[in-house]
Amino acid sequence: MRRSLLAALCCTAAPAAALAAAPAPTPTLAPVVVTATRTERPAAEVAPSVTVITAAEIQASGARNLEEVLAGSLGLEIVSSGTPGALASPRVRGSTASQVLVLLDGVRLNSSSNGQFNLADLPVPLASIERIEVLRGPGSALYGAGALGGVIQIFTKRAEAEPSLDASVAVGRFGARRVGLAGGWKPGPVGVRVAVADESSDGHRPNGDSEQVSLDAALTLDLPRGAALELTGRRLEKEAGTPGPRSWVSATERQDDTNSAVSARLSGPLGPADLRVLGQWTRLDNQPYDPGVWSDRHVAETAALEAQGDLKAGPHVVTVLGEFAREFLDSSANGKRDQGRWAVLAQDEWAVAPKLTLTAGARYDAHSEFRNEWSPRGSVALRATSSTTVRASVGRGYRAPTFNDRYWPASAWAAGNPNLDPETAWEYEAGVSQAFGTAAAVSFTGFRRDAKDLIEWRANSAGVWTPINVARSRTWGAEASLDVKVCRGVTLGGGYTWLHPVDRDTREFLPGKPRHQASGHLTLEPLTETKLRLDGRYARHYPDAPFAFDRREDSSYTVFDATLTRGFYLGDRVALDLTLGVKNLFDRDYEVNPGYPMPPREWHAGVTASF
């Protein structure tokens, strides 16, 4: 694994360390969300279901990667293949992984080759994350193809006026090791932020090792008349073993990933409106191989330009957006392919009364390869009292067929289908949230998703597996959450999701979907700057498909984690945060992805020094 990225960052961050005179202040986040409406809105004023995970919550959880950060989020299932760096896919309310769109500061991370994003391939270290917003329900009206099930948007930190530098190191069971460096400074109109992480692990299975380096760099520039320009560059280099499922174990198969992304964002006032322009280029270079036996390579590139304007006119906030993108694939399996798409969006957020907000909008997506799609949406949020919010929303989502769906090379056992139509779904939800001062908060949401033209790979009369538009489904569900401050130094919280997914043609349950999901956490603060956090997760699934090569040995599992964090200062210049954690506390044997055993009990310890 190349070490040039780490050396380059050390040279870049050294000046920031010399300038740091005191610990950087902890930023205070305003209670706003962006992903639900594409504009900053107080959480109580948005109707769609959205969960926010802050940087402080990430640190307290003891999470070592994005997969662990999102585990236990309400309505979200992380289907993990177990070993470090292996595929970990997000699924929202029983959706597929390719129906969930993942964004990094507005930049799409999903591959056009298979439509998914592997959470293990996040091209920024966890230290760069400011917050994560998880939008449940169809986001296609706002974000287009791939957001039928939901949207996960990751926001990174910005450089502050006070210089900062964080250095971290961690070790753990199975040879796990992680070192990281992050720094930033914006003394005037120019700001810079850099972060790098180098991680490796031997894994708990033979050929389950992984090593990766991630780099995140940003340059910001304040322009005249309130405008601002931000340039970002991200890169991930990863090498990992792929031992495969229990039914097809490989001691030699590997995969190399080299993913790059650059973006430029210009924002500022344009007359009475606020304008944001985002240009992006991403390149995903994935190379699976078995040394001396076979080797594949898939390079997916995307170039996109997006412009959004927001105009506030009395009680209305009108948003207009235009987007254009071109996607290219150079694959040893699927050949050289390209496709284009463009879209327009219009939305009106209307504050009908001080406590009533209506939102209505629609997006039109045109595609060079298949039918165009309309994605309307509407919602209402009523703040019945200062502590009670009643909300309802409806929206249409769709997922475009991927290059793999359409162009998988024909063989004796599988073939793509270039004549597929997009998947579509209508989703309806209604809920209520109730706060009890600062001591407690509860919420309840009921929802229904009606989907059609779902793309399924099925065997034809000749025994060849191919994707076709056949399935129709209806998924009923309910979600509930609770957060309570029991007393000083003691807080607890949790969530529960129930799903009832049915194939509308066969009247049978959709195989492998989660029927019950529950999570909870208890945080104790026995001493100043000391936190003990206990996390638990439970899931029970519907039976796996009878023809599946691998099936779960147990349809349910319960897992607990524990994390102890301790912070203190060394003089006036250095703040230390110590972390000691145990994953799978009771050493359970379980599988999230059928056929892929999850790690046994793991311990990890780390320290972060902030200058």
Coordinates of C-alpha atoms in Angstrom, one line a residue:
M1 CA 0.0 0.0 0.0
R2 CA 1.4 3.4 -1.0
R3 CA 2.3 5.7 1.9
S4 CA 2.7 8.9 -0.2
L5 CA -0.6 10.4 0.9
L6 CA 0.3 10.2 4.6
A7 CA 3.7 11.8 4.1
A8 CA 2.2 14.6 2.0
L9 CA -0.4 15.4 4.7
C10 CA 2.2 15.4 7.5
C11 CA 4.1 18.1 5.6
T12 CA 0.9 20.1 5.0
A13 CA -0.4 19.9 8.6
A14 CA 2.9 20.8 10.3
P15 CA 2.5 24.6 9.9
A16 CA -1.0 24.3 11.5
A17 CA 0.5 22.6 14.5
A18 CA 3.1 25.3 15.0
L19 CA 0.4 28.0 14.9
A20 CA -2.0 26.3 17.3
A21 CA -2.0 28.1 20.6
A22 CA -5.0 26.5 22.3
P23 CA -7.5 23.7 21.9
A24 CA -9.9 24.4 19.1
P25 CA -13.4 25.3 20.3
T26 CA -16.1 22.6 19.8
P27 CA -18.5 23.9 17.2
T28 CA -22.1 24.3 18.1
L29 CA -24.5 22.9 15.5
A30 CA -27.8 24.8 14.8
P31 CA -30.8 22.5 15.0
V32 CA -31.3 22.4 11.3
V33 CA -31.4 19.7 8.6
V34 CA -30.7 20.1 4.9
T35 CA -31.3 16.8 3.2
A36 CA -35.1 16.7 3.7
T37 CA -35.8 19.9 1.6
R38 CA -32.4 20.9 0.1
T39 CA -32.6 24.1 2.2
E40 CA -31.7 24.7 5.8
R41 CA -34.8 24.1 8.0
P42 CA -35.3 23.6 11.7
A43 CA -35.9 19.9 12.3
A44 CA -39.3 20.5 13.8
E45 CA -40.4 22.2 10.5
V46 CA -39.7 19.3 8.1
A47 CA -42.3 16.6 7.5
P48 CA -40.1 13.7 6.1
S49 CA -38.5 11.4 8.6
V50 CA -34.8 12.3 9.1
T51 CA -32.2 11.3 11.7
V52 CA -29.1 13.4 12.4
I53 CA -25.9 11.9 13.8
T54 CA -23.5 14.5 15.1
A55 CA -19.7 14.4 15.4
A56 CA -20.0 14.2 19.2
E57 CA -22.3 11.2 18.9
I58 CA -19.9 9.5 16.5
Q59 CA -17.1 10.0 19.1
A60 CA -19.2 8.7 22.0
S61 CA -20.2 5.6 20.1
G62 CA -16.7 4.4 19.7
A63 CA -17.3 3.7 16.0
R64 CA -14.3 2.9 13.9
N65 CA -15.9 3.2 10.5
L66 CA -19.0 4.5 8.7
E67 CA -20.6 1.1 8.9
E68 CA -20.5 1.2 12.7
V69 CA -21.6 4.8 12.8
L70 CA -24.8 4.0 11.0
A71 CA -25.5 0.7 12.7
G72 CA -28.6 1.0 14.9
S73 CA -30.0 4.1 13.1
L74 CA -33.8 4.1 13.0
G75 CA -35.2 2.3 10.0
L76 CA -31.7 1.6 8.6
E77 CA -30.2 -1.8 8.1
I78 CA -26.5 -2.2 7.3
V79 CA -25.9 -5.5 5.4
S80 CA -22.3 -6.3 6.2
S81 CA -20.1 -9.0 4.7
G82 CA -18.1 -9.1 8.0
T83 CA -14.5 -8.6 7.2
P84 CA -12.7 -5.2 7.2
G85 CA -13.1 -3.4 3.9
A86 CA -15.7 -5.9 2.6
L87 CA -19.1 -4.8 1.2
A88 CA -21.3 -3.1 3.7
S89 CA -24.6 -1.8 2.1
P90 CA -27.2 0.5 3.6
R91 CA -30.9 -0.4 3.2
V92 CA -33.7 1.8 4.4
R93 CA -37.1 0.4 5.4
G94 CA -36.6 -2.8 3.6
S95 CA -35.2 -1.3 0.4
T96 CA -32.4 -2.7 -1.6
A97 CA -28.9 -1.2 -1.4
S98 CA -29.1 0.3 -4.9
Q99 CA -32.3 2.2 -3.8
V100 CA -30.4 4.2 -1.2
L101 CA -28.5 7.3 -2.4
V102 CA -25.3 8.2 -0.5
L103 CA -24.0 11.8 -0.8
L104 CA -20.8 13.4 0.5
D105 CA -21.4 17.2 0.7
G106 CA -23.8 16.9 -2.1
V107 CA -21.6 14.7 -4.3
R108 CA -23.0 11.3 -5.3
L109 CA -21.0 8.3 -4.2
N110 CA -23.1 5.5 -5.7
S111 CA -21.5 3.5 -8.5
S112 CA -23.2 3.7 -11.9
S113 CA -21.9 0.1 -12.4
N114 CA -24.0 -1.6 -9.7
G115 CA -26.0 1.4 -8.2
Q116 CA -24.6 0.8 -4.7
F117 CA -22.1 2.5 -2.4
N118 CA -19.9 0.4 -0.2
L119 CA -19.7 2.1 3.2
A120 CA -16.2 0.7 3.6
D121 CA -15.2 2.9 0.7
L122 CA -15.8 6.3 2.3
P123 CA -13.1 8.6 0.9
V124 CA -12.8 10.7 4.0
P125 CA -11.7 9.8 7.6
L126 CA -14.3 9.8 10.3
A127 CA -12.5 12.7 11.9
S128 CA -13.6 14.8 8.9
I129 CA -17.4 14.3 9.5
E130 CA -19.4 17.1 11.0
R131 CA -22.8 15.3 10.9
I132 CA -24.8 12.7 9.0
E133 CA -28.4 13.0 7.9
V134 CA -30.4 9.9 7.1
L135 CA -33.6 10.7 5.1
R136 CA -36.1 7.8 5.1
G137 CA -38.6 7.5 2.3
P138 CA -38.4 8.4 -1.4
G139 CA -35.9 11.2 -2.1
S140 CA -36.2 11.0 -5.9
A141 CA -38.2 14.2 -6.0
L142 CA -35.1 16.0 -4.7
Y143 CA -32.2 13.9 -5.8
G144 CA -33.3 11.8 -8.8
A145 CA -32.5 8.2 -9.6
G146 CA -31.3 5.9 -6.9
A147 CA -33.1 7.6 -4.0
L148 CA -36.3 5.5 -4.1
G149 CA -35.6 4.1 -0.5
G150 CA -33.9 7.0 1.1
V151 CA -30.8 9.3 1.2
I152 CA -27.8 9.3 3.4
Q153 CA -25.9 12.6 3.3
I154 CA -22.5 13.1 5.0
F155 CA -21.4 16.6 5.8
T156 CA -17.7 17.3 6.5
K157 CA -16.2 19.9 8.8
R158 CA -15.1 23.3 7.8
A159 CA -11.9 25.2 8.8
E160 CA -12.4 27.6 11.7
A161 CA -10.7 30.9 12.5
E162 CA -8.7 29.2 15.3
P163 CA -6.1 26.7 13.9
S164 CA -6.6 23.1 14.9
L165 CA -4.7 19.9 14.6
D166 CA -5.9 16.4 15.7
A167 CA -3.6 13.4 15.8
S168 CA -5.0 9.9 16.6
V169 CA -3.8 6.3 16.9
A170 CA -5.8 3.2 17.7
V171 CA -5.2 -0.6 17.9
G172 CA -7.4 -3.6 18.3
R173 CA -7.9 -7.3 18.0
F174 CA -7.0 -9.1 14.8
G175 CA -4.1 -6.8 14.2
A176 CA -6.3 -3.7 13.7
R177 CA -4.4 -0.5 13.5
R178 CA -5.3 3.1 12.6
V179 CA -3.4 6.4 12.6
G180 CA -4.9 9.7 11.5
L181 CA -4.0 13.3 11.2
A182 CA -6.5 16.2 10.6
G183 CA -5.9 20.0 10.7
G184 CA -7.5 23.2 9.5
W185 CA -7.2 27.0 9.7
K186 CA -9.1 29.9 8.3
P187 CA -7.4 33.1 9.6
G188 CA -9.0 35.3 6.9
P189 CA -10.7 34.9 3.5
V190 CA -8.7 31.8 2.8
G191 CA -9.1 28.5 4.7
V192 CA -7.6 25.1 4.4
R193 CA -8.6 21.7 5.9
V194 CA -6.8 18.4 5.5
A195 CA -7.3 15.0 7.0
V196 CA -5.7 11.6 6.3
A197 CA -6.2 8.1 7.9
D198 CA -4.2 4.9 7.4
E199 CA -6.0 1.8 8.6
S200 CA -5.2 -1.9 8.4
S201 CA -6.5 -5.2 9.9
D202 CA -5.8 -8.9 9.6
G203 CA -9.5 -9.7 9.8
H204 CA -11.2 -12.6 11.7
R205 CA -11.3 -14.9 8.6
P206 CA -8.4 -16.3 6.5
N207 CA -7.9 -13.9 3.5
G208 CA -10.0 -11.3 5.4
D209 CA -7.2 -8.7 5.8
S210 CA -7.5 -5.1 4.6
E211 CA -5.4 -2.0 4.3
Q212 CA -6.5 1.5 3.2
V213 CA -5.4 5.1 3.1
S214 CA -8.0 8.0 2.8
L215 CA -7.2 11.7 2.1
D216 CA -9.6 14.6 2.4
A217 CA -8.5 18.1 1.5
A218 CA -10.5 21.4 1.0
L219 CA -9.6 25.0 0.2
T220 CA -12.2 27.7 0.8
L221 CA -12.1 31.3 -0.4
D222 CA -14.4 34.2 0.6
L223 CA -15.3 36.3 -2.4
P224 CA -16.7 39.8 -2.7
R225 CA -20.4 40.4 -2.1
G226 CA -20.9 37.5 0.2
A227 CA -19.9 34.8 -2.2
A228 CA -17.7 31.8 -1.4
L229 CA -15.8 29.2 -3.3
E230 CA -14.8 25.8 -2.0
L231 CA -12.5 23.3 -3.8
T232 CA -12.3 19.7 -2.4
G233 CA -10.3 16.6 -3.3
R234 CA -10.8 13.1 -1.9
R235 CA -9.0 9.9 -2.5
L236 CA -9.2 6.3 -1.2
E237 CA -6.6 3.6 -1.8
K238 CA -7.6 0.1 -0.5
E239 CA -6.4 -3.4 -0.8
A240 CA -8.5 -6.2 0.8
G241 CA -9.0 -9.9 0.7
T242 CA -12.4 -11.3 -0.3
P243 CA -12.9 -14.7 1.4
G244 CA -16.5 -14.9 0.1
P245 CA -19.5 -16.7 1.7
R246 CA -19.5 -20.0 3.5
S247 CA -20.6 -21.8 0.4
W248 CA -17.8 -20.5 -1.8
V249 CA -14.7 -19.7 0.4
S250 CA -11.7 -18.4 -1.3
A251 CA -8.2 -18.2 0.2
T252 CA -6.7 -16.1 -2.6
E253 CA -9.2 -13.7 -4.1
R254 CA -8.5 -10.0 -3.6
Q255 CA -9.7 -6.6 -4.6
D256 CA -8.0 -3.3 -5.1
D257 CA -9.9 0.0 -5.0
T258 CA -8.6 3.4 -6.0
N259 CA -11.4 6.0 -5.8
S260 CA -11.0 9.7 -6.5
A261 CA -13.3 12.7 -6.4
V262 CA -12.9 16.4 -6.9
S263 CA -15.6 19.1 -6.6
A264 CA -16.0 22.9 -6.8
R265 CA -18.8 24.7 -5.0
L266 CA -19.7 28.4 -5.6
S267 CA -22.3 29.9 -3.4
G268 CA -23.6 33.4 -2.7
P269 CA -26.4 35.9 -3.4
L270 CA -27.7 36.6 -6.9
G271 CA -30.0 39.5 -6.7
P272 CA -32.8 38.5 -4.3
A273 CA -32.0 34.8 -4.5
D274 CA -29.3 32.5 -3.0
L275 CA -27.3 30.6 -5.6
R276 CA -25.3 27.4 -5.3
V277 CA -23.4 25.8 -8.1
L278 CA -21.7 22.4 -7.7
G279 CA -19.4 20.7 -10.2
Q280 CA -18.1 17.3 -9.5
W281 CA -16.0 14.5 -11.1
T282 CA -15.7 11.1 -9.5
R283 CA -13.7 8.0 -10.6
L284 CA -14.2 4.6 -9.1
D285 CA -11.5 2.1 -10.1
N286 CA -12.3 -1.4 -8.8
Q287 CA -10.1 -4.4 -9.6
P288 CA -11.1 -7.8 -8.2
Y289 CA -8.7 -10.7 -9.0
D290 CA -7.3 -14.1 -8.1
P291 CA -3.5 -14.0 -8.5
G292 CA -2.4 -16.1 -11.4
V293 CA -6.0 -17.2 -12.2
W294 CA -8.2 -14.3 -13.3
S295 CA -8.4 -10.5 -13.1
D296 CA -11.2 -7.9 -13.8
R297 CA -11.2 -4.2 -13.8
H298 CA -14.2 -1.8 -13.7
V299 CA -13.7 2.0 -14.0
A300 CA -16.8 4.1 -13.5
E301 CA -16.5 7.9 -14.0
T302 CA -19.1 10.6 -13.5
A303 CA -19.0 14.3 -14.4
A304 CA -21.9 16.4 -13.2
L305 CA -23.0 20.0 -12.9
E306 CA -25.8 21.2 -10.6
A307 CA -27.2 24.7 -10.0
Q308 CA -29.7 25.6 -7.3
G309 CA -31.4 28.9 -6.5
D310 CA -33.5 29.7 -3.4
L311 CA -35.7 32.7 -3.3
K312 CA -37.5 33.9 -0.2
A313 CA -40.7 35.8 -1.0
G314 CA -42.8 36.5 2.1
P315 CA -44.0 33.2 3.5
H316 CA -42.6 31.2 0.6
V317 CA -39.2 29.8 -0.1
V318 CA -39.0 28.8 -3.7
T319 CA -36.3 26.4 -4.9
V320 CA -35.4 25.8 -8.5
L321 CA -32.7 23.4 -9.6
G322 CA -31.1 22.2 -12.8
E323 CA -28.7 19.2 -13.1
F324 CA -26.7 17.6 -15.9
A325 CA -24.5 14.5 -15.7
R326 CA -22.6 12.1 -17.9
E327 CA -21.6 8.6 -16.7
F328 CA -18.9 6.5 -18.3
L329 CA -18.0 2.8 -17.7
D330 CA -14.9 0.9 -18.9
S331 CA -15.3 -2.6 -17.7
S332 CA -13.6 -5.9 -18.5
A333 CA -17.1 -7.5 -18.1
N334 CA -19.6 -5.0 -19.4
G335 CA -17.4 -3.2 -22.0
K336 CA -17.3 0.5 -22.7
R337 CA -20.6 2.2 -21.9
D338 CA -21.8 5.8 -21.4
Q339 CA -25.1 7.5 -20.6
G340 CA -26.4 11.0 -19.9
R341 CA -29.1 12.5 -17.8
W342 CA -30.5 15.9 -17.0
A343 CA -33.1 17.1 -14.6
V344 CA -35.1 20.1 -13.4
L345 CA -36.7 20.6 -10.0
A346 CA -39.1 23.1 -8.6
Q347 CA -40.2 23.3 -4.9
D348 CA -42.2 25.7 -2.7
E349 CA -42.0 25.7 1.1
W350 CA -44.9 27.8 2.3
A351 CA -45.2 29.0 5.9
V352 CA -49.0 29.1 5.8
A353 CA -49.1 30.2 9.5
P354 CA -46.4 30.5 12.2
K355 CA -46.8 26.9 13.1
L356 CA -47.9 25.3 9.8
T357 CA -45.6 24.6 6.8
L358 CA -46.6 23.1 3.5
T359 CA -44.1 21.8 1.0
A360 CA -44.8 20.9 -2.6
G361 CA -42.5 20.1 -5.4
A362 CA -41.7 18.0 -8.5
R363 CA -38.6 16.8 -10.3
Y364 CA -38.4 15.8 -14.0
D365 CA -35.5 13.5 -14.9
A366 CA -34.6 12.8 -18.6
H367 CA -32.3 9.9 -19.5
S368 CA -30.5 9.0 -22.7
E369 CA -31.3 5.2 -22.3
F370 CA -34.8 4.7 -21.0
R371 CA -38.1 6.5 -20.2
N372 CA -38.1 9.8 -18.4
E373 CA -39.6 10.1 -15.0
W374 CA -41.7 12.6 -12.9
S375 CA -41.1 12.6 -9.2
P376 CA -43.7 14.7 -7.3
R377 CA -43.8 15.2 -3.5
G378 CA -45.8 17.0 -0.9
S379 CA -45.8 17.3 2.9
V380 CA -47.3 19.2 5.8
A381 CA -45.7 19.9 9.2
L382 CA -47.9 21.3 12.0
R383 CA -46.4 22.4 15.3
A384 CA -49.5 21.8 17.3
T385 CA -47.8 23.1 20.4
S386 CA -44.3 24.3 21.3
S387 CA -43.4 20.7 22.0
T388 CA -45.6 18.7 19.6
T389 CA -45.2 18.3 15.8
V390 CA -47.6 16.4 13.6
R391 CA -46.4 15.6 10.1
A392 CA -47.4 13.8 6.9
S393 CA -45.8 13.4 3.5
V394 CA -46.2 11.6 0.2
G395 CA -43.7 11.2 -2.6
R396 CA -42.7 9.2 -5.7
G397 CA -39.3 7.7 -6.2
Y398 CA -37.5 5.7 -8.8
R399 CA -34.3 3.8 -9.5
A400 CA -32.7 3.6 -12.9
P401 CA -31.3 0.2 -14.1
T402 CA -27.6 0.0 -13.6
F403 CA -24.9 -0.9 -16.2
N404 CA -24.7 -4.4 -14.6
D405 CA -28.5 -4.8 -14.9
R406 CA -28.4 -4.0 -18.6
Y407 CA -25.1 -5.1 -19.9
W408 CA -23.9 -8.1 -17.8
P409 CA -22.1 -10.3 -20.4
A410 CA -24.1 -13.2 -21.7
S411 CA -22.9 -16.6 -20.5
A412 CA -24.3 -20.1 -19.8
W413 CA -25.5 -18.9 -16.4
A414 CA -26.3 -15.2 -16.6
A415 CA -27.0 -12.3 -19.0
G416 CA -28.0 -8.6 -18.7
N417 CA -31.2 -7.1 -20.1
P418 CA -30.9 -3.8 -22.0
N419 CA -34.7 -3.3 -22.2
L420 CA -35.4 -2.8 -18.5
D421 CA -37.6 0.0 -17.2
P422 CA -36.8 2.0 -14.0
E423 CA -38.2 0.8 -10.7
T424 CA -40.8 3.2 -9.2
A425 CA -42.6 3.5 -5.9
W426 CA -45.0 5.8 -4.0
E427 CA -44.5 6.2 -0.3
Y428 CA -46.8 7.6 2.3
E429 CA -46.0 8.4 5.9
A430 CA -47.6 10.2 8.9
G431 CA -46.2 10.7 12.4
V432 CA -46.0 12.7 15.5
S433 CA -43.1 13.9 17.7
Q434 CA -43.5 15.0 21.3
A435 CA -40.8 16.6 23.5
F436 CA -41.1 16.8 27.3
G437 CA -39.0 19.9 27.9
T438 CA -35.3 18.9 27.8
A439 CA -35.9 15.6 29.7
A440 CA -37.4 13.4 27.0
A441 CA -38.6 13.1 23.4
V442 CA -40.6 10.5 21.6
S443 CA -41.8 10.0 18.0
F444 CA -44.0 7.6 16.1
T445 CA -44.3 7.2 12.3
G446 CA -46.4 4.9 10.2
F447 CA -45.6 4.4 6.5
R448 CA -46.5 2.5 3.3
R449 CA -44.5 1.9 0.2
D450 CA -46.1 0.7 -3.1
A451 CA -43.5 -0.3 -5.6
K452 CA -43.7 -1.7 -9.1
D453 CA -41.4 -2.7 -12.0
L454 CA -38.9 -3.9 -9.4
I455 CA -35.9 -5.4 -11.1
E456 CA -35.2 -9.0 -10.1
W457 CA -32.7 -11.5 -11.4
R458 CA -34.6 -14.7 -12.2
A459 CA -33.7 -18.0 -14.1
N460 CA -35.4 -18.3 -17.5
S461 CA -36.5 -21.6 -19.1
A462 CA -32.9 -22.3 -20.1
G463 CA -31.6 -21.8 -16.6
V464 CA -29.9 -18.5 -17.4
W465 CA -30.3 -15.8 -14.7
T466 CA -31.3 -12.4 -16.1
P467 CA -33.0 -9.2 -14.7
I468 CA -36.6 -8.5 -15.5
N469 CA -39.3 -6.0 -14.5
V470 CA -41.8 -8.2 -12.7
A471 CA -42.2 -7.7 -9.0
R472 CA -44.8 -5.5 -7.3
S473 CA -44.6 -5.0 -3.6
R474 CA -46.4 -3.3 -0.7
T475 CA -44.6 -2.6 2.5
W476 CA -46.4 -1.5 5.6
G477 CA -44.3 -0.3 8.5
A478 CA -44.0 1.6 11.7
E479 CA -41.1 3.3 13.5
A480 CA -40.9 4.6 17.1
S481 CA -38.0 6.3 19.0
L482 CA -37.4 7.4 22.5
D483 CA -34.7 9.6 24.1
V484 CA -34.7 10.2 27.9
K485 CA -32.4 12.1 30.2
V486 CA -33.1 10.0 33.3
C487 CA -31.0 12.1 35.7
R488 CA -27.8 14.0 35.7
G489 CA -25.2 11.8 34.0
V490 CA -27.6 9.1 32.8
T491 CA -29.3 9.1 29.4
L492 CA -30.9 6.4 27.4
G493 CA -32.5 6.1 24.0
G494 CA -33.6 3.7 21.4
G495 CA -35.7 2.9 18.3
Y496 CA -37.8 0.2 16.8
T497 CA -38.9 -0.5 13.2
W498 CA -41.5 -3.1 12.1
L499 CA -41.9 -4.1 8.4
H500 CA -44.6 -6.1 6.6
P501 CA -43.3 -6.4 3.0
V502 CA -45.5 -8.5 0.7
D503 CA -45.2 -9.4 -3.0
R504 CA -48.5 -8.1 -4.4
D505 CA -48.6 -10.8 -7.1
T506 CA -47.8 -13.9 -5.0
R507 CA -49.1 -12.6 -1.7
E508 CA -46.0 -13.9 0.0
F509 CA -43.5 -12.1 2.2
L510 CA -40.5 -10.6 0.5
P511 CA -37.6 -12.9 1.5
G512 CA -34.7 -11.8 3.7
K513 CA -36.2 -8.5 4.7
P514 CA -36.0 -7.4 8.4
R515 CA -39.3 -8.0 10.2
H516 CA -38.2 -6.4 13.5
Q517 CA -35.3 -4.1 14.2
A518 CA -34.6 -2.5 17.6
S519 CA -31.6 -0.6 19.0
G520 CA -30.9 1.1 22.3
H521 CA -28.2 2.9 24.1
L522 CA -27.4 3.8 27.7
T523 CA -24.9 6.5 28.5
L524 CA -23.4 7.0 32.0
E525 CA -21.2 9.9 33.0
P526 CA -19.8 8.9 36.4
L527 CA -17.0 11.4 36.3
T528 CA -16.3 14.7 34.6
E529 CA -15.1 14.1 31.0
T530 CA -15.9 10.4 31.4
K531 CA -18.6 8.5 29.5
L532 CA -19.6 4.8 29.5
R533 CA -21.9 3.9 26.6
L534 CA -23.7 0.6 26.1
D535 CA -25.3 -0.1 22.7
G536 CA -27.5 -3.0 21.8
R537 CA -29.1 -4.1 18.4
Y538 CA -31.7 -6.7 17.7
A539 CA -33.0 -7.9 14.3
R540 CA -35.3 -10.6 13.1
H541 CA -35.7 -11.4 9.4
Y542 CA -38.2 -13.0 7.2
P543 CA -37.0 -16.3 5.8
D544 CA -34.4 -16.1 3.0
A545 CA -35.3 -17.1 -0.5
P546 CA -35.5 -20.9 -0.9
F547 CA -33.2 -20.8 -3.9
A548 CA -30.5 -18.7 -2.2
F549 CA -27.0 -20.2 -2.2
D550 CA -26.5 -19.0 1.4
R551 CA -29.1 -18.7 4.1
R552 CA -28.9 -17.5 7.6
E553 CA -28.4 -20.2 10.2
D554 CA -30.5 -18.0 12.6
S555 CA -33.1 -15.5 11.4
S556 CA -32.5 -13.3 14.5
Y557 CA -29.6 -11.9 16.4
T558 CA -28.9 -9.7 19.4
V559 CA -25.5 -7.9 19.7
F560 CA -24.1 -5.5 22.4
D561 CA -21.2 -3.1 22.3
A562 CA -19.5 -1.1 25.1
T563 CA -17.4 2.1 24.9
L564 CA -15.6 4.0 27.5
T565 CA -14.3 7.5 26.7
R566 CA -12.2 9.8 28.9
G567 CA -11.0 13.3 28.1
F568 CA -8.5 15.5 29.9
Y569 CA -6.0 18.3 29.2
L570 CA -2.3 18.4 29.3
G571 CA -1.5 22.0 30.2
D572 CA -3.2 24.7 28.2
R573 CA -2.3 23.4 24.8
V574 CA -3.2 19.8 24.4
A575 CA -6.6 17.9 24.9
L576 CA -6.5 14.1 25.0
D577 CA -9.5 11.8 24.3
L578 CA -9.0 8.2 25.3
T579 CA -11.3 5.4 24.0
L580 CA -11.6 1.8 25.0
G581 CA -14.3 -0.3 23.3
V582 CA -15.6 -3.8 22.9
K583 CA -17.6 -4.9 19.9
N584 CA -19.9 -7.9 20.2
L585 CA -19.5 -7.9 23.9
F586 CA -21.0 -11.3 24.5
D587 CA -19.2 -13.0 21.6
R588 CA -22.3 -13.9 19.6
D589 CA -22.1 -16.0 16.4
Y590 CA -24.3 -14.2 13.9
E591 CA -24.7 -13.1 10.2
V592 CA -26.2 -9.9 8.8
N593 CA -25.5 -10.9 5.2
P594 CA -26.5 -14.5 4.7
G595 CA -23.3 -16.7 4.5
Y596 CA -20.9 -14.1 5.9
P597 CA -20.0 -14.6 9.6
M598 CA -19.6 -11.4 11.5
P599 CA -16.5 -10.9 13.8
P600 CA -16.5 -12.4 17.3
R601 CA -15.7 -10.3 20.3
E602 CA -13.3 -7.5 19.4
W603 CA -11.5 -4.9 21.6
H604 CA -10.1 -1.6 20.5
A605 CA -8.3 1.2 22.2
G606 CA -7.3 4.6 20.9
V607 CA -6.2 8.1 21.8
T608 CA -6.7 11.4 20.0
A609 CA -4.6 14.5 20.8
S610 CA -6.1 17.9 19.9
F611 CA -3.7 20.9 19.7

